[in-house]
Coordinates of N, CA, C and O in Angstrom, one line a residue:
X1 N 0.8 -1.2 0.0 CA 0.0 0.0 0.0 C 0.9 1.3 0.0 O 0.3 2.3 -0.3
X2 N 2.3 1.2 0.3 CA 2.8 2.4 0.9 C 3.2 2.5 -0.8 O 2.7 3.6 -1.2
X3 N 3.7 2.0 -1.8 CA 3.5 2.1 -3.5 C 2.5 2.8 -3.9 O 2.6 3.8 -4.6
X4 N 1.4 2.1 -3.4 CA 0.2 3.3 -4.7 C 0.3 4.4 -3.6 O 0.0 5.4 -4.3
X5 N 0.4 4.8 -2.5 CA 0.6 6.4 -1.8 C 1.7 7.0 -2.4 O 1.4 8.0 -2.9
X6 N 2.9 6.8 -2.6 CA 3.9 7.2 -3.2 C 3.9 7.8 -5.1 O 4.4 8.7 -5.6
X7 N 3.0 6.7 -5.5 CA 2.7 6.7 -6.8 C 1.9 7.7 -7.1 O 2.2 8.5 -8.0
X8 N 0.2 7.9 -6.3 CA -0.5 8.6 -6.1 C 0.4 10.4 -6.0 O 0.1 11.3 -6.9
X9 N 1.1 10.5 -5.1 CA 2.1 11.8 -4.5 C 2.7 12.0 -6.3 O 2.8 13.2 -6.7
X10 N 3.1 11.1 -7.3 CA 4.3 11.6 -7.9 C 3.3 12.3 -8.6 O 3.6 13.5 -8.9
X11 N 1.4 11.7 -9.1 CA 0.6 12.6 -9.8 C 0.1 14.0 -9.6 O -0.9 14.1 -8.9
X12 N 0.5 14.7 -10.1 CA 0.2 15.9 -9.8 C -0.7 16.5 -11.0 O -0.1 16.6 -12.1
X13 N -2.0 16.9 -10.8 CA -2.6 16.9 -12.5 C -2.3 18.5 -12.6 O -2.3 19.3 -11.7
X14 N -2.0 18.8 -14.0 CA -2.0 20.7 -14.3 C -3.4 20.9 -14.3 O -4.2 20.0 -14.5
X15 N -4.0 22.5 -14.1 CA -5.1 22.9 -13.3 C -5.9 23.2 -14.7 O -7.0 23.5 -14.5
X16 N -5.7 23.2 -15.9 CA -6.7 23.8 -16.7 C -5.8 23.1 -18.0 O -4.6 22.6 -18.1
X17 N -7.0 23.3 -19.0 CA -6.0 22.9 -20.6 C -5.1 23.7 -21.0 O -4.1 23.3 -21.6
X18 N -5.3 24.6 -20.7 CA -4.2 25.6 -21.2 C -2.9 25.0 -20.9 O -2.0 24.7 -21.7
X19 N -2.9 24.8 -19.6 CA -1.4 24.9 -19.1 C -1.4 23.3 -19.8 O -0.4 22.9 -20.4
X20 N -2.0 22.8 -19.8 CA -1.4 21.2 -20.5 C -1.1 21.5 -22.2 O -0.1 20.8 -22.6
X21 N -1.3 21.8 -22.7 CA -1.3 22.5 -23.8 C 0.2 23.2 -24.4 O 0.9 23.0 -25.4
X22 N 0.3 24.2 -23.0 CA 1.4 25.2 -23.0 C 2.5 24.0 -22.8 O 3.4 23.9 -23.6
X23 N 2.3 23.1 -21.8 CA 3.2 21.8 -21.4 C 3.9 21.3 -22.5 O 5.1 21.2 -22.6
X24 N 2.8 20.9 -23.4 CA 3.2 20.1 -24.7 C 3.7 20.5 -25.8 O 4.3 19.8 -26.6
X25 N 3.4 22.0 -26.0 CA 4.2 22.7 -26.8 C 4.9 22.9 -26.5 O 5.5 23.1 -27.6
X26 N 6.1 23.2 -25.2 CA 7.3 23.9 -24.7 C 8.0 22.4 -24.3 O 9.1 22.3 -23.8
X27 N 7.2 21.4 -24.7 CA 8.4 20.0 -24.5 C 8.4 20.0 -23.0 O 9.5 19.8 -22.4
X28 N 7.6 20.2 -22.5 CA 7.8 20.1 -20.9 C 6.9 18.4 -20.3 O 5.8 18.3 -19.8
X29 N 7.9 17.3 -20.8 CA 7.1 16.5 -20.6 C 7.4 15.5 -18.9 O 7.2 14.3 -18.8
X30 N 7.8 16.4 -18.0 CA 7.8 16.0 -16.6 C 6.6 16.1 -16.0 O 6.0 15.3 -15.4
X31 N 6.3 17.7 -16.5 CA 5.2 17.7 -15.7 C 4.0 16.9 -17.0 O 3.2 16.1 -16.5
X32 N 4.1 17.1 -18.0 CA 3.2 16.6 -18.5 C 3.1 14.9 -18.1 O 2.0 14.4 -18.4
X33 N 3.6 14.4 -17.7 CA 4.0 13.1 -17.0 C 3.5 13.2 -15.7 O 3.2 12.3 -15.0
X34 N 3.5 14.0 -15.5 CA 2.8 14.0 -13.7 C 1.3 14.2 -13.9 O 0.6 13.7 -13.1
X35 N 0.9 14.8 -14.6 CA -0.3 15.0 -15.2 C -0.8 14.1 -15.5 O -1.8 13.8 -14.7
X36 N -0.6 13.3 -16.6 CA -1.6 12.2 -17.1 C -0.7 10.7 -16.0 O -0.4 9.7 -16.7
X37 N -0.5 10.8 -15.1 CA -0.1 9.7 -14.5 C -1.3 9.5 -13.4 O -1.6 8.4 -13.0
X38 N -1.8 10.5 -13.0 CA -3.0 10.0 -12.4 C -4.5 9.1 -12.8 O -5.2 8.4 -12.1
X39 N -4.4 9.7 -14.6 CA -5.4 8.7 -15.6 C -4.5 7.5 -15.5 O -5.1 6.4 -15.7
X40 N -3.2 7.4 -15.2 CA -2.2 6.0 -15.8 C -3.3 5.1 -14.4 O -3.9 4.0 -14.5
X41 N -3.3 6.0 -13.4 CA -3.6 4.9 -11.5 C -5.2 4.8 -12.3 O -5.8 3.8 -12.8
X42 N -5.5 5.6 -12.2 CA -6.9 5.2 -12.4 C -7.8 4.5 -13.3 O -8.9 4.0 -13.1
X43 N -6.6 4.5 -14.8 CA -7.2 2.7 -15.0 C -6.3 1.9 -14.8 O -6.8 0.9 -15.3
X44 N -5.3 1.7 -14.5 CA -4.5 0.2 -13.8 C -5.9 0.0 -12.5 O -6.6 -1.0 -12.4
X45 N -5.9 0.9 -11.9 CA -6.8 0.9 -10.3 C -8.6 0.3 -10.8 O -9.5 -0.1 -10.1
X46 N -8.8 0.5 -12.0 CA -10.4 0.2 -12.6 C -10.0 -0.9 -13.1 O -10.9 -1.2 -14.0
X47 N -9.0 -1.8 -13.0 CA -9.1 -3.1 -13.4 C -8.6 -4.3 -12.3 O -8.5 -5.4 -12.7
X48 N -8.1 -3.7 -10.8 CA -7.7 -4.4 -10.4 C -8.4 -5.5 -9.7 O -7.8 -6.3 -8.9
X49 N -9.9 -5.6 -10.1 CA -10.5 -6.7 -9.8 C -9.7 -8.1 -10.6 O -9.3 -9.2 -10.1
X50 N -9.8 -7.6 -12.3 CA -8.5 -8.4 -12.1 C -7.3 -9.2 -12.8 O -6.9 -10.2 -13.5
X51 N -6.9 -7.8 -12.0 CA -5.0 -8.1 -11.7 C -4.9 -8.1 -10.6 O -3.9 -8.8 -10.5
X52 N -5.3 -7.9 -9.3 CA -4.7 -8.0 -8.2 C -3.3 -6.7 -8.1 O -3.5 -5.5 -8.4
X53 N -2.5 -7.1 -7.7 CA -1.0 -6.2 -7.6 C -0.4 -6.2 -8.6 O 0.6 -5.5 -8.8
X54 N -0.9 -6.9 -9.6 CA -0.6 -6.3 -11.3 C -0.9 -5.2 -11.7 O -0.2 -4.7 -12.6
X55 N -2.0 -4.5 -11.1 CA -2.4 -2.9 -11.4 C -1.3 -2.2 -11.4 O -1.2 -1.3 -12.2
X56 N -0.3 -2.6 -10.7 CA 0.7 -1.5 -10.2 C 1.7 -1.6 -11.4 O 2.2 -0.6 -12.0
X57 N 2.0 -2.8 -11.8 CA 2.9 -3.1 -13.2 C 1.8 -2.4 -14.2 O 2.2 -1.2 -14.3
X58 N 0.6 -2.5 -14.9 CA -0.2 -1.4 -15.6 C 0.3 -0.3 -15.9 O 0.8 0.2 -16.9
X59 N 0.0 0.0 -14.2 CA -0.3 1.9 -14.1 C 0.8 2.2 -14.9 O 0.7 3.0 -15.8
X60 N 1.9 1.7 -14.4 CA 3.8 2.1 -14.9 C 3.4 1.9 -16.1 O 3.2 2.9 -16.8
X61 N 3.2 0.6 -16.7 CA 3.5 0.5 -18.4 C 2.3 1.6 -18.9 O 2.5 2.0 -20.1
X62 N 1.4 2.2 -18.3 CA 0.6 3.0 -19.0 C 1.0 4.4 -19.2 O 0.9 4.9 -20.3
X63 N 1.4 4.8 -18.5 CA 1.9 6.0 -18.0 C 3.3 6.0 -19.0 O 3.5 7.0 -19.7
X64 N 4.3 5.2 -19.0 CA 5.5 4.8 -19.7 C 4.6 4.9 -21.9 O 5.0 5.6 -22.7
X65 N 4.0 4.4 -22.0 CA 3.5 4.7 -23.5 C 2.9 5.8 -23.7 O 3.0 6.5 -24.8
X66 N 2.2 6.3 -22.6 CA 2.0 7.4 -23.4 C 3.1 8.8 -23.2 O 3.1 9.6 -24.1
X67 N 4.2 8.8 -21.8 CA 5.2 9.1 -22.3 C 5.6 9.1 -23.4 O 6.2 10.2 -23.7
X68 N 5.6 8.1 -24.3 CA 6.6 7.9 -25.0 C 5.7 8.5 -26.5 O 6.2 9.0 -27.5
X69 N 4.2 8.2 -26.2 CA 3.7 8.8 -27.3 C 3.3 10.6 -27.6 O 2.8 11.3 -28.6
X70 N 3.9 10.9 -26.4 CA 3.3 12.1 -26.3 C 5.0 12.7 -27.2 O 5.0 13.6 -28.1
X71 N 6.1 12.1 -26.9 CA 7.6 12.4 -27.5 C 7.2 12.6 -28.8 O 7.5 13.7 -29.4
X72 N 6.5 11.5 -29.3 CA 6.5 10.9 -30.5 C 5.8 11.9 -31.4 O 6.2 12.2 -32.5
X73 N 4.5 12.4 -30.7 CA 4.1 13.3 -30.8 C 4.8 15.3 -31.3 O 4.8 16.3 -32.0
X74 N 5.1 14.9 -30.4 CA 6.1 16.2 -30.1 C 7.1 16.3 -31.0 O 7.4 17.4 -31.4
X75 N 8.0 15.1 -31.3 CA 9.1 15.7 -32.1 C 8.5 15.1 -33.3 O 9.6 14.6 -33.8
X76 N 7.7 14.8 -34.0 CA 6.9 14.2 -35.3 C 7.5 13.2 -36.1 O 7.9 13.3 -37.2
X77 N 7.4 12.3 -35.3 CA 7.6 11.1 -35.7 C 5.9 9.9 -35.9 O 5.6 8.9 -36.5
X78 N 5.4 10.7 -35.1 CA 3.8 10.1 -35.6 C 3.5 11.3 -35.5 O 4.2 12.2 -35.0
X79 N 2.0 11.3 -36.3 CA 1.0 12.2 -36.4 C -0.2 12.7 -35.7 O -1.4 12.5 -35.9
X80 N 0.3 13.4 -34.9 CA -1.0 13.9 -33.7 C -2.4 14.5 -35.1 O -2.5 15.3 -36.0
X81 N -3.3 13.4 -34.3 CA -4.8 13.8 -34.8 C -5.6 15.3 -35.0 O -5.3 15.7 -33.9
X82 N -6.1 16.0 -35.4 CA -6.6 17.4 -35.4 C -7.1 17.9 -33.9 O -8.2 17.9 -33.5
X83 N -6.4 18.1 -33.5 CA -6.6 19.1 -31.8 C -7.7 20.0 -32.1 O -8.0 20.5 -31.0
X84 N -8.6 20.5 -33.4 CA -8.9 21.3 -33.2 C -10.9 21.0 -32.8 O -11.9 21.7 -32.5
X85 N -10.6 19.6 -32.9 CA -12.0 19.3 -32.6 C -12.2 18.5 -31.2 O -13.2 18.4 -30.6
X86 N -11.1 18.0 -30.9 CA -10.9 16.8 -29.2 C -9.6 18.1 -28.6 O -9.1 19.0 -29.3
X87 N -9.3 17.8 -27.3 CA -8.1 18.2 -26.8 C -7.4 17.2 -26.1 O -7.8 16.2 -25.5
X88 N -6.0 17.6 -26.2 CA -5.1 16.5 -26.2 C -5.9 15.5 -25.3 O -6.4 14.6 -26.0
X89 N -6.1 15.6 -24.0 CA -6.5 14.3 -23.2 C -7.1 13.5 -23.6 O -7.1 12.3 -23.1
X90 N -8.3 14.0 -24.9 CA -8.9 12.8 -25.5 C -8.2 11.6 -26.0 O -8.5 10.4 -25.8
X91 N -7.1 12.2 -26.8 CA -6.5 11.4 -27.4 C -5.2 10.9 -26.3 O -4.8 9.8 -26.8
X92 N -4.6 11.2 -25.4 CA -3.9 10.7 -24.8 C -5.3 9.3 -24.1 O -5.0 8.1 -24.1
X93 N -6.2 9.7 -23.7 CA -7.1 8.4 -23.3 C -7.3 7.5 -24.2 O -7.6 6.4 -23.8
X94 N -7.2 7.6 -25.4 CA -7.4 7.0 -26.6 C -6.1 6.0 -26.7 O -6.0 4.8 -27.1
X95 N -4.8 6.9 -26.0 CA -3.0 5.8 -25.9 C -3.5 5.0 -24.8 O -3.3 3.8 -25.0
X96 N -4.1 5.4 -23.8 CA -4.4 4.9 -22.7 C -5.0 3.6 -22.9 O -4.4 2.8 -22.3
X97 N -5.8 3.2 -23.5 CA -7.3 2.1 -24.0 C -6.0 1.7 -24.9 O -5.9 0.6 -24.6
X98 N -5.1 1.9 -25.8 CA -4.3 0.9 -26.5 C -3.3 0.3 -25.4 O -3.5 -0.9 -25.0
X99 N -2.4 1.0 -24.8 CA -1.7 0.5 -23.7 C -2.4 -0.3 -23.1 O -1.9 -1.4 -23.3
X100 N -3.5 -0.5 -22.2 CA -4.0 -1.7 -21.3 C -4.5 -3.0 -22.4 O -4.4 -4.2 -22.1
X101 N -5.1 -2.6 -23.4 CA -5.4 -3.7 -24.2 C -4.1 -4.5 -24.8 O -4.1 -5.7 -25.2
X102 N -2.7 -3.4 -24.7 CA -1.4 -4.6 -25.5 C -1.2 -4.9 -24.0 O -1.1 -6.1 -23.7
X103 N -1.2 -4.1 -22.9 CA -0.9 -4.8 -21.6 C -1.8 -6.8 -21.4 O -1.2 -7.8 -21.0
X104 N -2.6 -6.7 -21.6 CA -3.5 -7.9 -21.1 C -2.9 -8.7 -22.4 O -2.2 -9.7 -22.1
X105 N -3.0 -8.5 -24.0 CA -2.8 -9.2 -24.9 C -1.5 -10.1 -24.1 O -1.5 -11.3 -23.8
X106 N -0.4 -9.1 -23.8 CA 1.1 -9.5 -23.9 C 1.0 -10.4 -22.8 O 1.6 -11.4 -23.1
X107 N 0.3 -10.5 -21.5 CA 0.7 -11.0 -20.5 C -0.7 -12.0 -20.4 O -0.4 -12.8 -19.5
X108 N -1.7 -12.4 -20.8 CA -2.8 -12.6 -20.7 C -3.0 -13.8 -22.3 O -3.3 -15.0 -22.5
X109 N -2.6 -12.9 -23.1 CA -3.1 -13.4 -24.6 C -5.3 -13.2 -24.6 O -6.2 -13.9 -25.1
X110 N -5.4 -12.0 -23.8 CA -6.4 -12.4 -24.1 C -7.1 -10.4 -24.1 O -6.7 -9.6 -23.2
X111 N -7.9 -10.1 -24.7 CA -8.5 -8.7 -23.9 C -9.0 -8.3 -23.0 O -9.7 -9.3 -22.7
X112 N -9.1 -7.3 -21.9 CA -9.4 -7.4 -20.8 C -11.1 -7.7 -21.2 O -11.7 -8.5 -20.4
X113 N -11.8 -7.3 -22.2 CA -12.8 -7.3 -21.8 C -13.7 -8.9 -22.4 O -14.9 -9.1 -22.5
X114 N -12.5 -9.6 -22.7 CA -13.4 -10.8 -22.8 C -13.1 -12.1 -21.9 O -13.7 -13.1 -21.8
X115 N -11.8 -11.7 -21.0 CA -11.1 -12.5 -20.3 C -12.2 -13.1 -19.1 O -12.3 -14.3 -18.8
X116 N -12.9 -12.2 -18.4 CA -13.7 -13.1 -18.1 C -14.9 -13.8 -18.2 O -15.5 -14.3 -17.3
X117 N -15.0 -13.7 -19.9 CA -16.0 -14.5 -20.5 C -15.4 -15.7 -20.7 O -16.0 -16.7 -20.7
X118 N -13.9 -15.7 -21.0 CA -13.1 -16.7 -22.0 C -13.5 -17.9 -20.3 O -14.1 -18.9 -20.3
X119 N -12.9 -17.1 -19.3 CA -12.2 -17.9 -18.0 C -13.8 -18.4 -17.8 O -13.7 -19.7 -17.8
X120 N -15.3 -18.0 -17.7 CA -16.6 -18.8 -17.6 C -16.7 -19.5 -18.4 O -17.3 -20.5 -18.1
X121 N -16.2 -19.5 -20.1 CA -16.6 -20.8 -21.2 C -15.5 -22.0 -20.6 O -15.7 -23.2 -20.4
X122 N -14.6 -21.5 -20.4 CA -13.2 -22.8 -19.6 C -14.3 -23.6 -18.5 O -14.9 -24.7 -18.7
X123 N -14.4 -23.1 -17.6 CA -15.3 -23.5 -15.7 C -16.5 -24.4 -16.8 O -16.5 -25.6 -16.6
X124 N -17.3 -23.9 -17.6 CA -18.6 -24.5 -17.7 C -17.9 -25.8 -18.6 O -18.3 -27.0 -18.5
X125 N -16.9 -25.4 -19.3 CA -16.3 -26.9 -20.2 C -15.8 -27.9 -19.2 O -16.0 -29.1 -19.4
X126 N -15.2 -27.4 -18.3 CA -14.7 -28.2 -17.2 C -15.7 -28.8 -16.3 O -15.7 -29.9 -15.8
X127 N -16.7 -27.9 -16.1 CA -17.9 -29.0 -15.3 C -18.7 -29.6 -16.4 O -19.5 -30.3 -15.8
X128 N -18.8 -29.7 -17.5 CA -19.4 -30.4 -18.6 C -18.5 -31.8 -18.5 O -19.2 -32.8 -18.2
X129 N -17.0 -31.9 -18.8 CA -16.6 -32.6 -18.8 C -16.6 -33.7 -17.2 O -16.5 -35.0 -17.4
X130 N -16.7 -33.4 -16.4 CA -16.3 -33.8 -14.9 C -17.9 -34.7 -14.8 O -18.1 -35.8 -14.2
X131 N -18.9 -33.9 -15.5 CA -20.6 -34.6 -15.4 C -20.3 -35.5 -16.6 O -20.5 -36.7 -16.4
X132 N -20.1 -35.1 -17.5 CA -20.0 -36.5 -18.7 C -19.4 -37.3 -18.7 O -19.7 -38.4 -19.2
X133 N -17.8 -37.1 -18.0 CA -16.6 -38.2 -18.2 C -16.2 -38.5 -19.1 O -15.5 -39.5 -19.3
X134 N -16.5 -37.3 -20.2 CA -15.4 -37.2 -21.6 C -15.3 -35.6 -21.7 O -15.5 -34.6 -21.0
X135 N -15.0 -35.7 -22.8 CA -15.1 -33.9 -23.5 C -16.7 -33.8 -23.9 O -17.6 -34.6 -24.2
X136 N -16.8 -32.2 -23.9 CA -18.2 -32.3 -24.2 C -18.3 -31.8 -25.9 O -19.3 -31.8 -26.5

């Protein structure tokens, strides 16, 4: 617990768009990192039913891509979307929902949001078989 208080402390969100904005134009990507690392806790933390203390590996790898996409961004090596209709956080939520989905693929092989559909068709195959005494 004394991790996600620490983790929690490093997020510090900036107070308006502007200043996130001004962030991302002036290459100021510390604080812009302290900023969207609170969205990083808060979906590692909206899935930890389940991961358990895996959230905590998440939060990092989340917060770590879109670091890296906001770079990517910034020095134009990819193509930031038209800001003139969303503002940045949409689309940093947008890195956010790719990050957790390669998170689960990579460690899981499976998406978060079917994994516990996949894990109920397994249990009912398995009690199918245990009542039949073959495969079903």
């Amino acid at each position: 617990m004394d991790s996600v208080r620490l983790m929690a402390k490093a997020a510090k969100a900036l107070e308006t768009r502007e200043q996130v904005m001004r962030a991302f134009a002036a290459g100021d990507f510390e604080a812009l990192g302290r900023h969207y690392y609170a969205l990083a806790l808060k979906e590692a933390f909206s899935r930890f039913h389940l991961l358990g203390d895996e959230a905590l590996d998440l939060a990092q790898e989340v917060a770590a891509h879109v670091l890296a996409t906001l770079k990517a961004w910034r020095e134009g090596r990819r193509k930031l979307p038209n800001l003139a209709s969303k503002n940045l956080t949409f689309w940093v939520m947008v890195e956010v929902d790719r990050a957790v989905r390669e998170y689960f693929y990579r460690t899981r092989g499976l998406g978060y949001a079917s994994s516990r559909l996949v894990t109920r068709v397994k249990r009912v195959a398995e009690d199918l078989k245990a009542d039949l005494g073959r495969e079903p």
